GROMACS .gro file of C-alpha atoms in nm:
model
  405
    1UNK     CA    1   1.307   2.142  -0.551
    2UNK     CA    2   1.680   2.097  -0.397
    3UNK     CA    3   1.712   2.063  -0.065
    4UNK     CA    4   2.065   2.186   0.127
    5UNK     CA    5   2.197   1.997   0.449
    6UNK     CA    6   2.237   2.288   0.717
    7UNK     CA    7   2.321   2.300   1.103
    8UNK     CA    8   2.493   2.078   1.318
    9UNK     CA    9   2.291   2.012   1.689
   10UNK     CA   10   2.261   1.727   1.764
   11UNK     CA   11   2.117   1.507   2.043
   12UNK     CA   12   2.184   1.791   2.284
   13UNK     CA   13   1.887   1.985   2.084
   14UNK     CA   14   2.077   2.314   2.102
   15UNK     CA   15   2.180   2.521   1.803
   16UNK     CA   16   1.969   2.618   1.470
   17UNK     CA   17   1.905   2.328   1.319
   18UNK     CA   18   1.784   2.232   0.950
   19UNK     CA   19   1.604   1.895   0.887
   20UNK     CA   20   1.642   1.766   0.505
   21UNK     CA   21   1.361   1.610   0.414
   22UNK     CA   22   1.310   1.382   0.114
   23UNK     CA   23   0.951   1.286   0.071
   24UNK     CA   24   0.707   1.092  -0.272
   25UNK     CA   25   0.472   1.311  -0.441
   26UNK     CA   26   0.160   1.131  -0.475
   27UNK     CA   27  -0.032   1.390  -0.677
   28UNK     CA   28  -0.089   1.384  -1.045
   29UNK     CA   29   0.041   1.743  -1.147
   30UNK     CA   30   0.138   2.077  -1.005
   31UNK     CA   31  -0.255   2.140  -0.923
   32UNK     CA   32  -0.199   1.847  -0.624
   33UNK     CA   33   0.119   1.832  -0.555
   34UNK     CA   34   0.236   1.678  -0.227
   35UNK     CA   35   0.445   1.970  -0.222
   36UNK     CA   36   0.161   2.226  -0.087
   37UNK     CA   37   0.084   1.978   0.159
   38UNK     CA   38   0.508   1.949   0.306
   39UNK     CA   39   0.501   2.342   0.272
   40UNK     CA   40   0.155   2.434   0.476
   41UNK     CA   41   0.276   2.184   0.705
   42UNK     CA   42   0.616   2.300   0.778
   43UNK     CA   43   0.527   2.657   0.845
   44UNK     CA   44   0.302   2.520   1.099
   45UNK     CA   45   0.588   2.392   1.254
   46UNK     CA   46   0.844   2.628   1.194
   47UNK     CA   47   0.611   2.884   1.374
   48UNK     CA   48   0.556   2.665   1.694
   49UNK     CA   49   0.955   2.555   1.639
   50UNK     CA   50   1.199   2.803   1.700
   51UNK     CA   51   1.521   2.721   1.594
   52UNK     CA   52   1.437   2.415   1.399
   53UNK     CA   53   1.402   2.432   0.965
   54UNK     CA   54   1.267   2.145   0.749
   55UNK     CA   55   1.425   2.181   0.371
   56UNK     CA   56   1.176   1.979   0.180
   57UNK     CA   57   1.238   1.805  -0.173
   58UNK     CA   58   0.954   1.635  -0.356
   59UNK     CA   59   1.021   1.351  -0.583
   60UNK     CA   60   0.809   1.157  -0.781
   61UNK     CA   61   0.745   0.803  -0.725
   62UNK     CA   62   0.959   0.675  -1.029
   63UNK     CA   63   1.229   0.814  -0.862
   64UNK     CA   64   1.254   0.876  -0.468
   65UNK     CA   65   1.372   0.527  -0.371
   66UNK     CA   66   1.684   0.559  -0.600
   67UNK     CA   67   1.760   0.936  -0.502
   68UNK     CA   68   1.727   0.818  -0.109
   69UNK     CA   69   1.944   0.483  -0.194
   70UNK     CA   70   2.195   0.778  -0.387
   71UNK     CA   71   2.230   0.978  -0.107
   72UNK     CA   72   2.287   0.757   0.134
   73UNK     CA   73   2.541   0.568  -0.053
   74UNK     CA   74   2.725   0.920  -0.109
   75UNK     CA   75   2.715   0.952   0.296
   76UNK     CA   76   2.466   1.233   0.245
   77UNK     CA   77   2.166   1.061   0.371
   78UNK     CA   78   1.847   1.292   0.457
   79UNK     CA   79   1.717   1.303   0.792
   80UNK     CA   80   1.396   1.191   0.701
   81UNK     CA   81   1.265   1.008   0.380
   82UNK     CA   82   0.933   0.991   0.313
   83UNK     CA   83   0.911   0.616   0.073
   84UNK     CA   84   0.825   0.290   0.000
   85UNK     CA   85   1.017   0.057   0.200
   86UNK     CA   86   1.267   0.112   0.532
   87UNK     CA   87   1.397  -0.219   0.591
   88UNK     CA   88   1.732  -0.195   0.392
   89UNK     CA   89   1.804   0.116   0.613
   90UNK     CA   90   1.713  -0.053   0.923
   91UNK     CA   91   1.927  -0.366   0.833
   92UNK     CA   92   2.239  -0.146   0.754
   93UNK     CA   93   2.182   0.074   1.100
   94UNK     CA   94   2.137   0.373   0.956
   95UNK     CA   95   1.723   0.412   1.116
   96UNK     CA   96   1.665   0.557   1.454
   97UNK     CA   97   1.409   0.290   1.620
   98UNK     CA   98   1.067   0.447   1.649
   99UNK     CA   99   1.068   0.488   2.037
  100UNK     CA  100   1.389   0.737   1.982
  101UNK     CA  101   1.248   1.021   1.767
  102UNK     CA  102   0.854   0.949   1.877
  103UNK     CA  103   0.746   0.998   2.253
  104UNK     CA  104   0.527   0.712   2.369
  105UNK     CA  105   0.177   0.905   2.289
  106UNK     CA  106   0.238   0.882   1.949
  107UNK     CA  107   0.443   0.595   1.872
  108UNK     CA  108   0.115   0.387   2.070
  109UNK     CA  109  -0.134   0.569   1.872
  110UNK     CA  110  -0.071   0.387   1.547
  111UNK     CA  111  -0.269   0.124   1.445
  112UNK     CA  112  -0.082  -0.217   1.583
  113UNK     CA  113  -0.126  -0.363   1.288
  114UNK     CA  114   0.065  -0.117   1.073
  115UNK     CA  115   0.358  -0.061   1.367
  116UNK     CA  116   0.371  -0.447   1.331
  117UNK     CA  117   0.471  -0.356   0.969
  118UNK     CA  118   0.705  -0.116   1.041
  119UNK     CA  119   0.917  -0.380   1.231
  120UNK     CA  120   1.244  -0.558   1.166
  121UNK     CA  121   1.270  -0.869   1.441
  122UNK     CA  122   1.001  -0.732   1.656
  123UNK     CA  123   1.202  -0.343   1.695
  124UNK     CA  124   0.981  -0.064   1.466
  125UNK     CA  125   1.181   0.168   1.267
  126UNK     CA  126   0.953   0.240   0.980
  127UNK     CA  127   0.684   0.524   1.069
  128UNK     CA  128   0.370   0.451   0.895
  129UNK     CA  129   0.261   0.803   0.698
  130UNK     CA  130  -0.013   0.674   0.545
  131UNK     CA  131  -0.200   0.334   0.423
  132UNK     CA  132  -0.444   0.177   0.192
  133UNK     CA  133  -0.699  -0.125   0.161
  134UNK     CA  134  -0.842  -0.350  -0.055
  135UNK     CA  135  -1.222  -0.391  -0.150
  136UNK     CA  136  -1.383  -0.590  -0.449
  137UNK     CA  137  -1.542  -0.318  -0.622
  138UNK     CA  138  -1.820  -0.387  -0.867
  139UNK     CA  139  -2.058  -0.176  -1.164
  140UNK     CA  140  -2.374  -0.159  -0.993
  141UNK     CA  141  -2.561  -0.073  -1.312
  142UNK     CA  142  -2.440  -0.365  -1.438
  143UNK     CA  143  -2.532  -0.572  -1.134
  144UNK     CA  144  -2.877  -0.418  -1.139
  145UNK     CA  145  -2.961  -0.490  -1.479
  146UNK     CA  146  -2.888  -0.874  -1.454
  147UNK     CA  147  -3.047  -0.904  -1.104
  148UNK     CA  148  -2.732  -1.005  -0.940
  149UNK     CA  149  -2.670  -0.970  -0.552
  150UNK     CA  150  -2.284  -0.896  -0.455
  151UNK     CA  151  -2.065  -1.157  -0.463
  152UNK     CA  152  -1.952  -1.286  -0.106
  153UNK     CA  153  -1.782  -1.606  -0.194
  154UNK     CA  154  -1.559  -1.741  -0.504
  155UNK     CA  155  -1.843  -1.916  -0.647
  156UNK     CA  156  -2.029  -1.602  -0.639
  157UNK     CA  157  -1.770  -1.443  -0.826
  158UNK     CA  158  -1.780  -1.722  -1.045
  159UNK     CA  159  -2.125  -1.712  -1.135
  160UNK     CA  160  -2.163  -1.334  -1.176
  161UNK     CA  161  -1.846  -1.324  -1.385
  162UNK     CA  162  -2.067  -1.616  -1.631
  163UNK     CA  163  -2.369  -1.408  -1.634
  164UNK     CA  164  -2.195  -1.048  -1.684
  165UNK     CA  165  -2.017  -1.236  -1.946
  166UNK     CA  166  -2.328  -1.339  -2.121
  167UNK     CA  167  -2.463  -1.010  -2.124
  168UNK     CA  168  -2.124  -0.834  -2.316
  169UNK     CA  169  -1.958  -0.734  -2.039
  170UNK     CA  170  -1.560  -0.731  -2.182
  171UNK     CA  171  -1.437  -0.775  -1.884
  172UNK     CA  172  -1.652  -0.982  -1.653
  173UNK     CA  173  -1.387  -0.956  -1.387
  174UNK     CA  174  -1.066  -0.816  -1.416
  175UNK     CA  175  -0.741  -0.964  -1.244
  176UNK     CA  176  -0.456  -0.771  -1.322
  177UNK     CA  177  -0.189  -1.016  -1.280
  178UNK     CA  178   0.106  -0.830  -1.547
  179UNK     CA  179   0.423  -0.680  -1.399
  180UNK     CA  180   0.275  -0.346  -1.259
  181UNK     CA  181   0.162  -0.431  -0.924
  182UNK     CA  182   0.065  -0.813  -0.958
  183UNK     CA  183   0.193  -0.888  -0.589
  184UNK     CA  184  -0.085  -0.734  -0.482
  185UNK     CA  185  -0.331  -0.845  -0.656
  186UNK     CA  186  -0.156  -1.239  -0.563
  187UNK     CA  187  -0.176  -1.153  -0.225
  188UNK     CA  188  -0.592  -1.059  -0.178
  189UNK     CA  189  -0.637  -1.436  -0.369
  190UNK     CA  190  -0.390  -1.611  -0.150
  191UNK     CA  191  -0.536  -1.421   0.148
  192UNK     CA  192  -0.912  -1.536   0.022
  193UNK     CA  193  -0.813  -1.915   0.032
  194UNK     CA  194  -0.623  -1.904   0.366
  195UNK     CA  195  -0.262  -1.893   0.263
  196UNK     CA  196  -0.062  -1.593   0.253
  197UNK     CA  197   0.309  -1.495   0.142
  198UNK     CA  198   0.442  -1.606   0.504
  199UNK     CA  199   0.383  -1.852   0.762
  200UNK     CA  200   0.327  -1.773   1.195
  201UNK     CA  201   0.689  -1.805   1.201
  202UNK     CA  202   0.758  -1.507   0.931
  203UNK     CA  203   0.925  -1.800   0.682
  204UNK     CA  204   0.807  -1.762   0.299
  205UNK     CA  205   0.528  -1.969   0.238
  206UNK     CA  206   0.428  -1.913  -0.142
  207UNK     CA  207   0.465  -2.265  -0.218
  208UNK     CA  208   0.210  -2.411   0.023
  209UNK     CA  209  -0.111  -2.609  -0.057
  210UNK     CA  210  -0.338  -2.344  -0.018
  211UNK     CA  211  -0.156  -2.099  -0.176
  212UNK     CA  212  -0.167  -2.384  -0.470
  213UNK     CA  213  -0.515  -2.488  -0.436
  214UNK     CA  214  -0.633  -2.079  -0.461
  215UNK     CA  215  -0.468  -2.029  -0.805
  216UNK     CA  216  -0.616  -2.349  -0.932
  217UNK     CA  217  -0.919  -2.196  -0.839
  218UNK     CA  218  -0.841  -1.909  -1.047
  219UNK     CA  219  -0.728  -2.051  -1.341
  220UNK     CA  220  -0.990  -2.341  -1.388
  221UNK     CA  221  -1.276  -2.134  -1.272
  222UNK     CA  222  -1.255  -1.775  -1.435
  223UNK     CA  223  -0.932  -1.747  -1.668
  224UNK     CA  224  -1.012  -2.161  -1.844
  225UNK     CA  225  -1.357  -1.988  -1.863
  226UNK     CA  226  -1.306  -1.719  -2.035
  227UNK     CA  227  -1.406  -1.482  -1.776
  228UNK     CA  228  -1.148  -1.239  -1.739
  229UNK     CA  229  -1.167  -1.024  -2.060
  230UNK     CA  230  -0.989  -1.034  -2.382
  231UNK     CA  231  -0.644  -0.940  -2.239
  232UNK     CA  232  -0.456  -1.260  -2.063
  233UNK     CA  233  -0.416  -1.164  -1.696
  234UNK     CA  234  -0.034  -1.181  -1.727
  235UNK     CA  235  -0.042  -0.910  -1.936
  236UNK     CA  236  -0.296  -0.681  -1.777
  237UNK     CA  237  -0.146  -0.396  -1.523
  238UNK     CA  238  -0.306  -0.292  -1.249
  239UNK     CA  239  -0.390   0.052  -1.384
  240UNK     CA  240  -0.495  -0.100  -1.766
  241UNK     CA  241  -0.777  -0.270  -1.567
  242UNK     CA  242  -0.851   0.054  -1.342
  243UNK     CA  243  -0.951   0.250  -1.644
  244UNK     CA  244  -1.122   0.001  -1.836
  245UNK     CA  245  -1.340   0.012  -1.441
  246UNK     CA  246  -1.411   0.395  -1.504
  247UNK     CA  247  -1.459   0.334  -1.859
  248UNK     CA  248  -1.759   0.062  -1.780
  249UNK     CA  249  -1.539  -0.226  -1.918
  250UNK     CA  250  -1.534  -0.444  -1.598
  251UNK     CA  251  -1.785  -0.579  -1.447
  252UNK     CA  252  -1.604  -0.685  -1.133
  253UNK     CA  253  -1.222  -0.644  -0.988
  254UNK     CA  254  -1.030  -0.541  -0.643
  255UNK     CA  255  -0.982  -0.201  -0.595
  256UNK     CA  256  -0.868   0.075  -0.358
  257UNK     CA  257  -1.008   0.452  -0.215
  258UNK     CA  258  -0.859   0.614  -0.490
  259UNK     CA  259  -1.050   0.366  -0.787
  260UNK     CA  260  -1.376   0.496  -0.619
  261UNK     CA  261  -1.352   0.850  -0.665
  262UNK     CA  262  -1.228   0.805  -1.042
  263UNK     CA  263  -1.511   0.572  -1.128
  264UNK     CA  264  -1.767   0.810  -0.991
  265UNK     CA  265  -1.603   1.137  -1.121
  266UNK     CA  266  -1.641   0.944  -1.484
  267UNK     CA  267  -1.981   0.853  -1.377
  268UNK     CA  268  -1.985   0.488  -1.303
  269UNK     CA  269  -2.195   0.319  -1.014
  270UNK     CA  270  -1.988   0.195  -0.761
  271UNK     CA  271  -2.054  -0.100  -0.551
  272UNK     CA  272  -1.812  -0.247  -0.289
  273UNK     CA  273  -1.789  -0.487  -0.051
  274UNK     CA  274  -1.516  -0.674   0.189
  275UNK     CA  275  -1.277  -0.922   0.008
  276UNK     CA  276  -1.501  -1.254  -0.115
  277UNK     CA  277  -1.330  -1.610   0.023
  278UNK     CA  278  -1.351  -1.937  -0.075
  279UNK     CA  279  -1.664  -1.986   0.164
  280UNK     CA  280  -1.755  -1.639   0.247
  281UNK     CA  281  -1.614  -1.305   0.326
  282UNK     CA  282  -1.276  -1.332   0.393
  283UNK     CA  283  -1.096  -1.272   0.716
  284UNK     CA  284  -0.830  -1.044   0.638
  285UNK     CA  285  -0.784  -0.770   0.316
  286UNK     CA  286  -0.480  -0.651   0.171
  287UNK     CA  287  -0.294  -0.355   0.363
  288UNK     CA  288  -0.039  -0.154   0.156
  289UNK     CA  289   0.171   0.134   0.364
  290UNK     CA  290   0.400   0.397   0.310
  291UNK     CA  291   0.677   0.464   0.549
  292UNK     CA  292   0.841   0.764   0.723
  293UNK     CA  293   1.168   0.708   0.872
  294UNK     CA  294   1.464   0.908   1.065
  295UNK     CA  295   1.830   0.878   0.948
  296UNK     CA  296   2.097   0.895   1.232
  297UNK     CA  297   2.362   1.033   1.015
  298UNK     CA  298   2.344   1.398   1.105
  299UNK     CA  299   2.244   1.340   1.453
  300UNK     CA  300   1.926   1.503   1.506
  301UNK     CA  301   1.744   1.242   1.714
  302UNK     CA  302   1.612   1.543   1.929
  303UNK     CA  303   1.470   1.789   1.640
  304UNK     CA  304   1.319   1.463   1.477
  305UNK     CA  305   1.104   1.347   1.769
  306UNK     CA  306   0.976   1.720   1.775
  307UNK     CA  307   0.915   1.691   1.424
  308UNK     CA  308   0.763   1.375   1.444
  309UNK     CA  309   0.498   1.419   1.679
  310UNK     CA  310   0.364   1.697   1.514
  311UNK     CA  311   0.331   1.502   1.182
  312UNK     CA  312   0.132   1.232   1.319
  313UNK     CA  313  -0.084   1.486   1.509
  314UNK     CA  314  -0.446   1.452   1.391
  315UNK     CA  315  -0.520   1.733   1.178
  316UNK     CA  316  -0.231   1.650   0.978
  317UNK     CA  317  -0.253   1.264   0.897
  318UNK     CA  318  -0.597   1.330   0.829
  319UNK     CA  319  -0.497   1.639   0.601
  320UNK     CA  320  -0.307   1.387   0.393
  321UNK     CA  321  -0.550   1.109   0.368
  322UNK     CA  322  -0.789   1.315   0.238
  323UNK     CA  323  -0.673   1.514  -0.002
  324UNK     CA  324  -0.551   1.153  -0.181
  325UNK     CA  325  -0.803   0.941  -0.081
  326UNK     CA  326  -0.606   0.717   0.162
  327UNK     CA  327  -0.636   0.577   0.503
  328UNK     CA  328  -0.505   0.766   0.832
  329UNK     CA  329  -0.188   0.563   0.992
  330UNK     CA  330  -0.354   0.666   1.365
  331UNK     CA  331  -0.626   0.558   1.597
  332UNK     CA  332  -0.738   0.894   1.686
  333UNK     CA  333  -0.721   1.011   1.354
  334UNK     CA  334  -0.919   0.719   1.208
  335UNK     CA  335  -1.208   0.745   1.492
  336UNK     CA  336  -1.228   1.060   1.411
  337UNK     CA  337  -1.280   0.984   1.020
  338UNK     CA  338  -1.498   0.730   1.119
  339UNK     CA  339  -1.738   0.942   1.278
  340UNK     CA  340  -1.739   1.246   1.032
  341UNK     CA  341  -1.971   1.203   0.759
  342UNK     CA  342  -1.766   1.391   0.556
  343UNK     CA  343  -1.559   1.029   0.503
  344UNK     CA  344  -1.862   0.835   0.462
  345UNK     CA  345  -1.704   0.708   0.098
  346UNK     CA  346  -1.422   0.580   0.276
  347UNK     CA  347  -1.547   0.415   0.602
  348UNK     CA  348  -1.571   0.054   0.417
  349UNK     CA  349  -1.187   0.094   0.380
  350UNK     CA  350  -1.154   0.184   0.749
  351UNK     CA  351  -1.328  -0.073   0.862
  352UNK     CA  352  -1.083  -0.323   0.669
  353UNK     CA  353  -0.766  -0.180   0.799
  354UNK     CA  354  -0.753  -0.293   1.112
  355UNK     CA  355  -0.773  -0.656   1.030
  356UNK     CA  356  -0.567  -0.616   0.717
  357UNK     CA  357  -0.290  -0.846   0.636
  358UNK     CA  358   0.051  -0.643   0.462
  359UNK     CA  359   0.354  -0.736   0.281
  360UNK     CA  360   0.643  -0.854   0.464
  361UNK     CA  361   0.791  -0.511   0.444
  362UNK     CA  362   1.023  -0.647   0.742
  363UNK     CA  363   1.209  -0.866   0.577
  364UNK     CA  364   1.434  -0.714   0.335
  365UNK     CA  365   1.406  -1.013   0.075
  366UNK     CA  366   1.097  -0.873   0.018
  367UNK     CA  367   1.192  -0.675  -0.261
  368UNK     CA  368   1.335  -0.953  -0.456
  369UNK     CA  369   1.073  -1.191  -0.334
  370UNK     CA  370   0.805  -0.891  -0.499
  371UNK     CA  371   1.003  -0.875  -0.804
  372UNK     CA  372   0.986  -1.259  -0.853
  373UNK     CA  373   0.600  -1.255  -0.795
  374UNK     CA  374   0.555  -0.964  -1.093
  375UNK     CA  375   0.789  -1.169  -1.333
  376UNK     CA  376   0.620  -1.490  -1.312
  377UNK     CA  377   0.268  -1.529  -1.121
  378UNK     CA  378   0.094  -1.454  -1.434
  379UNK     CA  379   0.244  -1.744  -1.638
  380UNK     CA  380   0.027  -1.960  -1.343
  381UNK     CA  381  -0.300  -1.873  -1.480
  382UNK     CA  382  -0.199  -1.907  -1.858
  383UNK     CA  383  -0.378  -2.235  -2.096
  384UNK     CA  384  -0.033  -2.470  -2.010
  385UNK     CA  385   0.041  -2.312  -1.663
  386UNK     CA  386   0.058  -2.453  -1.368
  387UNK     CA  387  -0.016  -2.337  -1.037
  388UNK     CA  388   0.215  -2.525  -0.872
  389UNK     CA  389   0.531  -2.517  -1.089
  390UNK     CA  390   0.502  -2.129  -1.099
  391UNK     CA  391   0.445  -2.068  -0.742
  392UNK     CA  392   0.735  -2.298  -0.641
  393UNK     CA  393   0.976  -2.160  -0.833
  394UNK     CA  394   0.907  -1.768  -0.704
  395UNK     CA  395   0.927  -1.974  -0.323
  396UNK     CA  396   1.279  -2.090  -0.450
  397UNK     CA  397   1.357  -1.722  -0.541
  398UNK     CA  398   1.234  -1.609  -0.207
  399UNK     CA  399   1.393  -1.818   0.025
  400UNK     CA  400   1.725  -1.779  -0.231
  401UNK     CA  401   1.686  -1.395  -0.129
  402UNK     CA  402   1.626  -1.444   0.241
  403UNK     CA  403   1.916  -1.666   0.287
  404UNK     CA  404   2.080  -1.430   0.120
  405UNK     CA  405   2.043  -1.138   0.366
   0.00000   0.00000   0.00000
């Protein structure tokens, strides 16, 4: 799946025109390939587009950030990329800003939270294509059969974690904390006790007393305890503790859309509710995005806006959500989610979004802030950590990397 760079118009909009698109594939074989989604919805457009191609190429996750990052450092960048981060590209001026290549409909339909995301000193140039949210997920049968409500504070946790535990539950509560995706599991704890990754004035904050006081919490109330399974949360990945949840291993962990419809296709109860906090449900949830974004090396500001606001049209955000169990970037598209009962599974998950709080993906220290945060948070939690030695050393990487920008 190669994609050729083809025509020359440019701003004027006149001239055939090819668009190269470089986009993730976020299905699990050639049965769900994001590939049938990129081709239905380009012959839409083509049809309603005269004069205007899109040459798609579909790359899998492992990959697409390092062919984009190839291309562009070749001088071959695409016009669009479809990935997991834009603010390298918007640094290095190679991003059209958002209110170029959308018109104002659109670019004010997304959600503000998530077009708060896609900024870089208050200008948006990543294009949210689609989003996710946290929710503590737990086994109902398992809840059931100790007479356990669901958990809406820490202590709660706590407390169910001890009796699930009791009962031979391996993993009373799972908390994934290894390499795979540990900054977001770091993030829904820090986000439970207050703190966060950043402060009001976007500065890291990873180091502060809350942040401190939360993994305390988590190491003297469920990992000293012995409540977190028989695999040391520094070791456990993300999706290690996913399918020990559809395997009815875990009695309790944070999980997202897609976790849902695995546990239940493998026959596993599924209860869920909004984010526990230290003294009740918490404020805010975790909010992970994807990004869309327009390259201004060929010049096709005018074909992109065109293509632009037909992606985000309705039918076709919603298209995408559903087929992989994610969250629509739009307001229209989520009210109209929210009020089909076809997405009744998912309508917990809307409900978070709004409010949810996401990764700097502004600041492009973030990477090397993230990777810091996957090398070392789970060393906090371990029989000689400590909370605060661990979390002020990744705050020394991360404000080592910003300064560094």
């Amino acid at each position: 799946m190669t994609a050729t760079l083809a025509g020359c118009g440019g701003d004027s909009g006149s001239g055939d025109v090819t668009l190269r698109l470089v986009a993730a594939d976020y299905g699990t074989g050639p049965a769900n390939s994001s590939r049938k989604y990129w081709d239905g919805l380009v012959k839409g457009f083509e049809a309603t587009h005269p004069g205007i191609k899109v040459d798609v190429s579909v790359h899998s996750w492992k990959d697409i950030d390092r062919e984009v990052a190839a291309l562009v450092k070749k001088g071959q960048a695409p016009d669009i990329a479809q990935i997991g981060s834009y603010a390298d590209y918007a640094k290095a001026g190679k991003l059209y800003r958002a209110d170029e290549v959308l018109s104002i409909r659109t670019q004010a339909n997304f959600l503000p939270s998530l077009a708060e995301a896609g900024s870089v000193d208050r200008t948006q140039y990543g294009l949210p294509f689609v989003a996710s949210t946290r929710l503590l997920f737990y086994n109902k049968k398992y809840f059931a059969q100790a007479g356990l409500d669901a958990p809406r504070t820490w202590d709660d946790i706590r407390d169910d974690a001890a009796v699930l535990g009791q009962r031979g539950v391996t993993y009373p509560f799972a908390l994934p904390l290894g390499p795979e995706e540990s900054q977001a599991e770091t993030m829904m704890w820090l986000l439970g006790g207050g703190g966060g990754y950043i402060d009001d004035s976007g500065s890291y904050e990873i180091d502060s007393d809350e942040n401190i006081r939360t993994f305390d919490w988590l190491k003297t109330n469920l990992v000293d305890k012995g409540l977190v399974g028989p695999t040391a949360p520094g070791e456990l990945d993300r999706q290690k503790a996913f399918d020990a949840f559809t395997d009815g291993r875990v009695g309790m962990l944070n999980g997202h859309p897609t976790l849902m419809q695995e546990a239940e296709r493998k026959g596993v109860s599924v209860g869920m509710v909004p984010m526990p906090g230290i003294g009740g449900p918490g404020k805010n949830s975790l909010g992970v995005a994807d990004w869309i974004m327009g390259f201004k090396q060929q010049g096709h500001r005018v074909q992109l806006r065109k293509f632009f606001d037909y992606l985000f049209t309705d039918r076709n955000v919603i298209d995408f959500a559903d087929e992989y169990d994610l969250l629509p970037v739009t307001d229209s598209a989520s009210a109209a989610m929210e009020s089909d009962t076809r997405y009744k599974p998912l309508w917990k998950f809307l409900a978070a979004l709004p409010d949810s709080q996401f990764y700097p993906y502004g600041k492009t220290s973030w990477a090397r802030s993230s990777e810091s945060i996957k090398e070392n948070i789970g060393r906090a939690v371990e029989p000689n950590g400590s909370p605060r030695s661990v979390l002020g050393k990744i705050a020394r990487d991360s404000a080592a990397a910003a300064a560094a920008d």
